Amino acid sequence: MSGNFAIWAASLAFLSALVAVTRASVAHVLIWLLAMLLSLAACFFALGASFAGAAQVLIYAGAILAVFVFVVMTVDASPPAQETERARLGKAWIAPALVAVLLLAPLAGLTADPTTPQGRAVPATELGALLFGPWALAVEIASGLLLAALMGARHLGRRGRPEGRR
Amino acid sequence: MSDTAFTGLILLAGALFAVGCFGVLARRAILVQLLSLEIALSGPALAFIVAGARHGQAAGQGMFVLILVLAAAEVALGLALYLRLRRRSDVTDSDTLRELRH
C-alpha cells in the first residue's frame, strides 16, 4: 500500500524541517530544506499526485531554492556570526516551541471519516481540465499576483539612482 | 489510502506548519525566517494533496498549484526586500529592523 510509503516520506520531511529550523548556518538550513522538499515530493508521488510531485521538484526544489542559493552567497557565514546565531537560538526557543505545539491542539481529536470512498490517483489531465475550466479565474488572478511580484521585485532591486532623488 | 494513513498524513501536515511557525518565531535571521515560511506553506500544501488523493478529486492539486504560485511570489518579493535592506543599511536580522523607524 502506498499509504505507508507516503507516511514514511512525510515523516522524513517533518524531521528534515525540524533539523532545518535549528541549524545555525544558513547554508545548512538550505540543504535540509532541500531534503524536506524532495521527501515531500516523494510523498506526493506516492499519493498519486504526480503533477504536484513534479512541480515540487522542478519549481520548489529547482527554481525557488536556486534563487535562495544566490542570496545565501552574500551572507556572512563566518564562525563568529554562526556562534551568535547559535547562542540566540539557545536562548529563545521555548516560547516559540510552545506556541507551535499549541497550534497543533485543534488537530488533537482528529479522526478520519470512514464513509469517505477510498481514494484514487488523480491524473494530470483532470487537473488541467479543472485549472483551465472552472478555475480559470483563479489562474488569471494567480498570474496577476506573479506579475505584481515580478514588478515589485524589479522595483525593489533596481540600483543606480541615488537615494532621495526620486 | 486507509483511515489511519489519512489521519497520520494530516497530522504530519499540521506538524510541518507548526515547525515553520516555530522557525519564523524563534529565528532572527531574515533569510532563515523566509525559509521557515516555505516550510510553513508546505504543510497546507501536503494537506491539500492528501485530501485530494483521498477524495479522488483534482481540486487538491489545483490548490497546490495556487500555493506554489503564492510561494514563488512571496520568495521573489521577500528576497528583493532583503537585498534592498542589506544594501541600504546592512540589516540581516529582524531585531535590528526596528532601528529603521523614522
GROMACS .gro file of C-alpha atoms in nm:
model
  268
    1MET     CA    1   0.000   0.000   0.000
    2SER     CA    2   0.140   0.336  -0.100
    3GLY     CA    3  -0.014   0.497   0.210
    4ASN     CA    4   0.266   0.359   0.426
    5PHE     CA    5   0.532   0.495   0.194
    6ALA     CA    6   0.355   0.832   0.189
    7ILE     CA    7   0.359   0.841   0.571
    8TRP     CA    8   0.725   0.745   0.577
    9ALA     CA    9   0.820   1.017   0.325
   10ALA     CA   10   0.613   1.278   0.508
   11SER     CA   11   0.776   1.186   0.841
   12LEU     CA   12   1.113   1.226   0.674
   13ALA     CA   13   1.002   1.569   0.552
   14PHE     CA   14   0.891   1.662   0.903
   15LEU     CA   15   1.223   1.554   1.057
   16SER     CA   16   1.421   1.740   0.789
   17ALA     CA   17   1.214   2.052   0.857
   18LEU     CA   18   1.282   2.017   1.230
   19VAL     CA   19   1.655   1.989   1.166
   20ALA     CA   20   1.640   2.276   0.916
   21VAL     CA   21   1.497   2.536   1.152
   22THR     CA   22   1.753   2.454   1.422
   23ARG     CA   23   2.073   2.485   1.215
   24ALA     CA   24   2.292   2.789   1.277
   25SER     CA   25   2.436   2.825   0.928
   26VAL     CA   26   2.201   2.941   0.653
   27ALA     CA   27   2.367   2.706   0.404
   28HIS     CA   28   2.282   2.408   0.626
   29VAL     CA   29   1.924   2.531   0.661
   30LEU     CA   30   1.904   2.543   0.282
   31ILE     CA   31   2.034   2.188   0.237
   32TRP     CA   32   1.793   2.046   0.496
   33LEU     CA   33   1.510   2.239   0.334
   34LEU     CA   34   1.604   2.074   0.005
   35ALA     CA   35   1.583   1.733   0.176
   36MET     CA   36   1.242   1.829   0.312
   37LEU     CA   37   1.108   1.942  -0.026
   38LEU     CA   38   1.234   1.631  -0.205
   39SER     CA   39   1.088   1.390   0.051
   40LEU     CA   40   0.761   1.581   0.029
   41ALA     CA   41   0.775   1.533  -0.349
   42ALA     CA   42   0.821   1.159  -0.290
   43CYS     CA   43   0.514   1.167  -0.066
   44PHE     CA   44   0.314   1.341  -0.342
   45PHE     CA   45   0.420   1.076  -0.595
   46ALA     CA   46   0.319   0.801  -0.351
   47LEU     CA   47  -0.023   0.962  -0.313
   48GLY     CA   48  -0.072   0.953  -0.689
   49ALA     CA   49  -0.039   1.329  -0.734
   50SER     CA   50   0.234   1.302  -0.996
   51PHE     CA   51   0.189   1.653  -1.137
   52ALA     CA   52   0.223   1.803  -0.788
   53GLY     CA   53   0.533   1.592  -0.723
   54ALA     CA   54   0.697   1.701  -1.048
   55ALA     CA   55   0.608   2.066  -0.982
   56GLN     CA   56   0.751   2.033  -0.631
   57VAL     CA   57   1.084   1.907  -0.766
   58LEU     CA   58   1.105   2.148  -1.061
   59ILE     CA   59   0.970   2.470  -0.912
   60TYR     CA   60   1.024   2.443  -0.537
   61ALA     CA   61   1.348   2.247  -0.521
   62GLY     CA   62   1.472   2.369  -0.856
   63ALA     CA   63   1.376   2.732  -0.903
   64ILE     CA   64   1.290   2.875  -0.561
   65LEU     CA   65   1.584   2.716  -0.380
   66ALA     CA   66   1.819   2.823  -0.660
   67VAL     CA   67   1.712   3.183  -0.601
   68PHE     CA   68   1.784   3.135  -0.231
   69VAL     CA   69   2.129   2.996  -0.311
   70PHE     CA   70   2.217   3.317  -0.495
   71VAL     CA   71   2.122   3.526  -0.192
   72VAL     CA   72   2.287   3.294   0.061
   73MET     CA   73   2.616   3.352  -0.120
   74THR     CA   74   2.610   3.711   0.005
   75VAL     CA   75   2.552   3.619   0.372
   76ASP     CA   76   2.817   3.639   0.642
   77ALA     CA   77   2.891   3.272   0.724
   78SER     CA   78   3.199   3.328   0.942
   79PRO     CA   79   3.232   3.123   1.264
   80PRO     CA   80   3.162   3.425   1.492
   81ALA     CA   81   2.839   3.501   1.308
   82GLN     CA   82   2.733   3.138   1.344
   83GLU     CA   83   2.816   3.145   1.714
   84THR     CA   84   2.588   3.447   1.763
   85GLU     CA   85   2.313   3.268   1.576
   86ARG     CA   86   2.357   2.953   1.786
   87ALA     CA   87   2.358   3.147   2.115
   88ARG     CA   88   2.049   3.339   2.006
   89LEU     CA   89   1.865   3.018   1.923
   90GLY     CA   90   1.971   2.854   2.251
   91LYS     CA   91   1.825   3.145   2.447
   92ALA     CA   92   1.484   3.185   2.291
   93TRP     CA   93   1.332   2.862   2.171
   94ILE     CA   94   1.092   2.763   2.449
   95ALA     CA   95   0.815   3.018   2.391
   96PRO     CA   96   0.805   2.971   2.012
   97ALA     CA   97   0.804   2.593   2.059
   98LEU     CA   98   0.513   2.625   2.299
   99VAL     CA   99   0.319   2.838   2.051
  100ALA     CA  100   0.393   2.589   1.773
  101VAL     CA  101   0.270   2.296   1.984
  102LEU     CA  102  -0.043   2.489   2.082
  103LEU     CA  103  -0.112   2.543   1.711
  104LEU     CA  104  -0.148   2.166   1.682
  105ALA     CA  105  -0.411   2.147   1.958
  106PRO     CA  106  -0.714   2.170   1.724
  107LEU     CA  107  -0.585   1.857   1.549
  108ALA     CA  108  -0.590   1.656   1.874
  109GLY     CA  109  -0.923   1.482   1.825
  110LEU     CA  110  -0.877   1.424   1.454
  111THR     CA  111  -1.039   1.110   1.314
  112ALA     CA  112  -1.093   1.014   0.952
  113ASP     CA  113  -1.449   0.978   0.826
  114PRO     CA  114  -1.472   0.606   0.737
  115THR     CA  115  -1.764   0.662   0.500
  116THR     CA  116  -1.543   0.850   0.253
  117PRO     CA  117  -1.477   0.639  -0.055
  118GLN     CA  118  -1.120   0.516  -0.085
  119GLY     CA  119  -0.903   0.749  -0.284
  120ARG     CA  120  -0.758   0.711  -0.631
  121ALA     CA  121  -0.472   0.867  -0.822
  122VAL     CA  122  -0.575   1.189  -0.997
  123PRO     CA  123  -0.431   1.213  -1.350
  124ALA     CA  124  -0.280   1.542  -1.465
  125THR     CA  125  -0.540   1.574  -1.742
  126GLU     CA  126  -0.814   1.620  -1.481
  127LEU     CA  127  -0.604   1.886  -1.313
  128GLY     CA  128  -0.564   2.069  -1.643
  129ALA     CA  129  -0.937   2.046  -1.713
  130LEU     CA  130  -1.003   2.193  -1.368
  131LEU     CA  131  -0.745   2.474  -1.388
  132PHE     CA  132  -0.839   2.589  -1.737
  133GLY     CA  133  -1.212   2.526  -1.698
  134PRO     CA  134  -1.393   2.615  -1.376
  135TRP     CA  135  -1.084   2.763  -1.209
  136ALA     CA  136  -0.972   2.983  -1.498
  137LEU     CA  137  -1.041   3.298  -1.298
  138ALA     CA  138  -0.824   3.174  -1.009
  139VAL     CA  139  -0.541   3.102  -1.252
  140GLU     CA  140  -0.576   3.452  -1.400
  141ILE     CA  141  -0.562   3.604  -1.052
  142ALA     CA  142  -0.255   3.393  -0.973
  143SER     CA  143  -0.086   3.519  -1.291
  144GLY     CA  144  -0.170   3.874  -1.183
  145LEU     CA  145  -0.007   3.802  -0.848
  146LEU     CA  146   0.306   3.673  -1.020
  147LEU     CA  147   0.315   3.980  -1.244
  148ALA     CA  148   0.281   4.210  -0.942
  149ALA     CA  149   0.559   4.020  -0.761
  150LEU     CA  150   0.779   4.047  -1.070
  151MET     CA  151   0.727   4.422  -1.096
  152GLY     CA  152   0.773   4.464  -0.721
  153ALA     CA  153   1.097   4.269  -0.720
  154ARG     CA  154   1.221   4.469  -1.019
  155HIS     CA  155   1.130   4.793  -0.845
  156LEU     CA  156   1.295   4.695  -0.516
  157GLY     CA  157   1.601   4.554  -0.684
  158ARG     CA  158   1.688   4.849  -0.906
  159ARG     CA  159   2.002   5.040  -0.832
  160GLY     CA  160   2.185   5.339  -0.970
  161ARG     CA  161   1.956   5.625  -0.880
  162PRO     CA  162   2.083   5.775  -0.553
  163GLU     CA  163   1.851   5.784  -0.252
  164GLY     CA  164   1.645   6.097  -0.213
  165ARG     CA  165   1.636   6.187  -0.583
  166ARG     CA  166   1.304   6.022  -0.653
  167MET     CA  167  -0.546   0.504   0.149
  168SER     CA  168  -0.651   0.370   0.487
  169ASP     CA  169  -0.809   0.587   0.755
  170THR     CA  170  -0.503   0.570   0.980
  171ALA     CA  171  -0.273   0.671   0.695
  172PHE     CA  172  -0.501   0.966   0.616
  173THR     CA  173  -0.508   1.080   0.980
  174GLY     CA  174  -0.132   1.043   1.011
  175LEU     CA  175  -0.067   1.242   0.695
  176ILE     CA  176  -0.296   1.525   0.803
  177LEU     CA  177  -0.124   1.530   1.142
  178LEU     CA  178   0.214   1.548   0.969
  179ALA     CA  179   0.088   1.836   0.755
  180GLY     CA  180  -0.011   2.021   1.073
  181ALA     CA  181   0.326   1.941   1.227
  182LEU     CA  182   0.505   2.081   0.921
  183PHE     CA  183   0.311   2.405   0.955
  184ALA     CA  184   0.395   2.418   1.327
  185VAL     CA  185   0.765   2.368   1.254
  186GLY     CA  186   0.756   2.652   1.003
  187CYS     CA  187   0.582   2.874   1.257
  188PHE     CA  188   0.844   2.786   1.514
  189GLY     CA  189   1.115   2.884   1.269
  190VAL     CA  190   0.955   3.222   1.196
  191LEU     CA  191   0.913   3.295   1.568
  192ALA     CA  192   1.241   3.158   1.704
  193ARG     CA  193   1.492   3.258   1.439
  194ARG     CA  194   1.613   3.614   1.389
  195ALA     CA  195   1.799   3.590   1.059
  196ILE     CA  196   1.560   3.723   0.794
  197LEU     CA  197   1.676   3.467   0.539
  198VAL     CA  198   1.605   3.175   0.775
  199GLN     CA  199   1.265   3.325   0.854
  200LEU     CA  200   1.185   3.332   0.482
  201LEU     CA  201   1.292   2.968   0.451
  202SER     CA  202   1.074   2.882   0.752
  203LEU     CA  203   0.781   3.044   0.574
  204GLU     CA  204   0.844   2.798   0.291
  205ILE     CA  205   0.824   2.512   0.542
  206ALA     CA  206   0.504   2.655   0.688
  207LEU     CA  207   0.349   2.683   0.340
  208SER     CA  208   0.433   2.324   0.254
  209GLY     CA  209   0.219   2.199   0.545
  210PRO     CA  210  -0.112   2.317   0.390
  211ALA     CA  211   0.016   2.201   0.051
  212LEU     CA  212   0.057   1.848   0.188
  213ALA     CA  213  -0.288   1.864   0.349
  214PHE     CA  214  -0.448   1.966   0.017
  215ILE     CA  215  -0.271   1.689  -0.175
  216VAL     CA  216  -0.366   1.426   0.085
  217ALA     CA  217  -0.730   1.533   0.089
  218GLY     CA  218  -0.738   1.547  -0.291
  219ALA     CA  219  -0.597   1.196  -0.314
  220ARG     CA  220  -0.842   1.061  -0.057
  221HIS     CA  221  -1.147   1.207  -0.225
  222GLY     CA  222  -1.014   1.138  -0.574
  223GLN     CA  223  -1.059   1.500  -0.680
  224ALA     CA  224  -0.832   1.727  -0.882
  225ALA     CA  225  -0.911   2.028  -0.661
  226GLY     CA  226  -0.638   1.927  -0.412
  227GLN     CA  227  -0.366   1.951  -0.675
  228GLY     CA  228  -0.525   2.270  -0.808
  229MET     CA  229  -0.488   2.431  -0.469
  230PHE     CA  230  -0.129   2.304  -0.457
  231VAL     CA  231  -0.056   2.489  -0.782
  232LEU     CA  232  -0.201   2.809  -0.635
  233ILE     CA  233   0.010   2.764  -0.318
  234LEU     CA  234   0.315   2.718  -0.539
  235VAL     CA  235   0.242   3.048  -0.715
  236LEU     CA  236   0.196   3.218  -0.377
  237ALA     CA  237   0.528   3.080  -0.251
  238ALA     CA  238   0.710   3.194  -0.564
  239ALA     CA  239   0.568   3.545  -0.538
  240GLU     CA  240   0.649   3.563  -0.168
  241VAL     CA  241   1.008   3.450  -0.222
  242ALA     CA  242   1.063   3.697  -0.507
  243LEU     CA  243   0.936   3.993  -0.304
  244GLY     CA  244   1.094   3.878   0.024
  245LEU     CA  245   1.438   3.833  -0.125
  246ALA     CA  246   1.417   4.162  -0.313
  247LEU     CA  247   1.325   4.340   0.011
  248TYR     CA  248   1.604   4.159   0.193
  249LEU     CA  249   1.867   4.258  -0.061
  250ARG     CA  250   1.740   4.617  -0.055
  251LEU     CA  251   1.770   4.626   0.325
  252ARG     CA  252   2.118   4.480   0.305
  253ARG     CA  253   2.228   4.738   0.051
  254ARG     CA  254   2.071   5.028   0.236
  255SER     CA  255   2.172   4.968   0.595
  256ASP     CA  256   2.333   4.622   0.621
  257VAL     CA  257   2.045   4.468   0.815
  258THR     CA  258   2.048   4.089   0.831
  259ASP     CA  259   1.828   4.011   1.128
  260SER     CA  260   1.479   4.121   1.208
  261ASP     CA  261   1.564   4.261   1.553
  262THR     CA  262   1.760   4.549   1.404
  263LEU     CA  263   1.471   4.632   1.173
  264ARG     CA  264   1.320   4.846   1.447
  265GLU     CA  265   1.606   5.092   1.407
  266LEU     CA  266   1.471   5.174   1.062
  267ARG     CA  267   1.174   5.351   1.213
  268HIS     CA  268   1.156   5.723   1.145
   0.00000   0.00000   0.00000
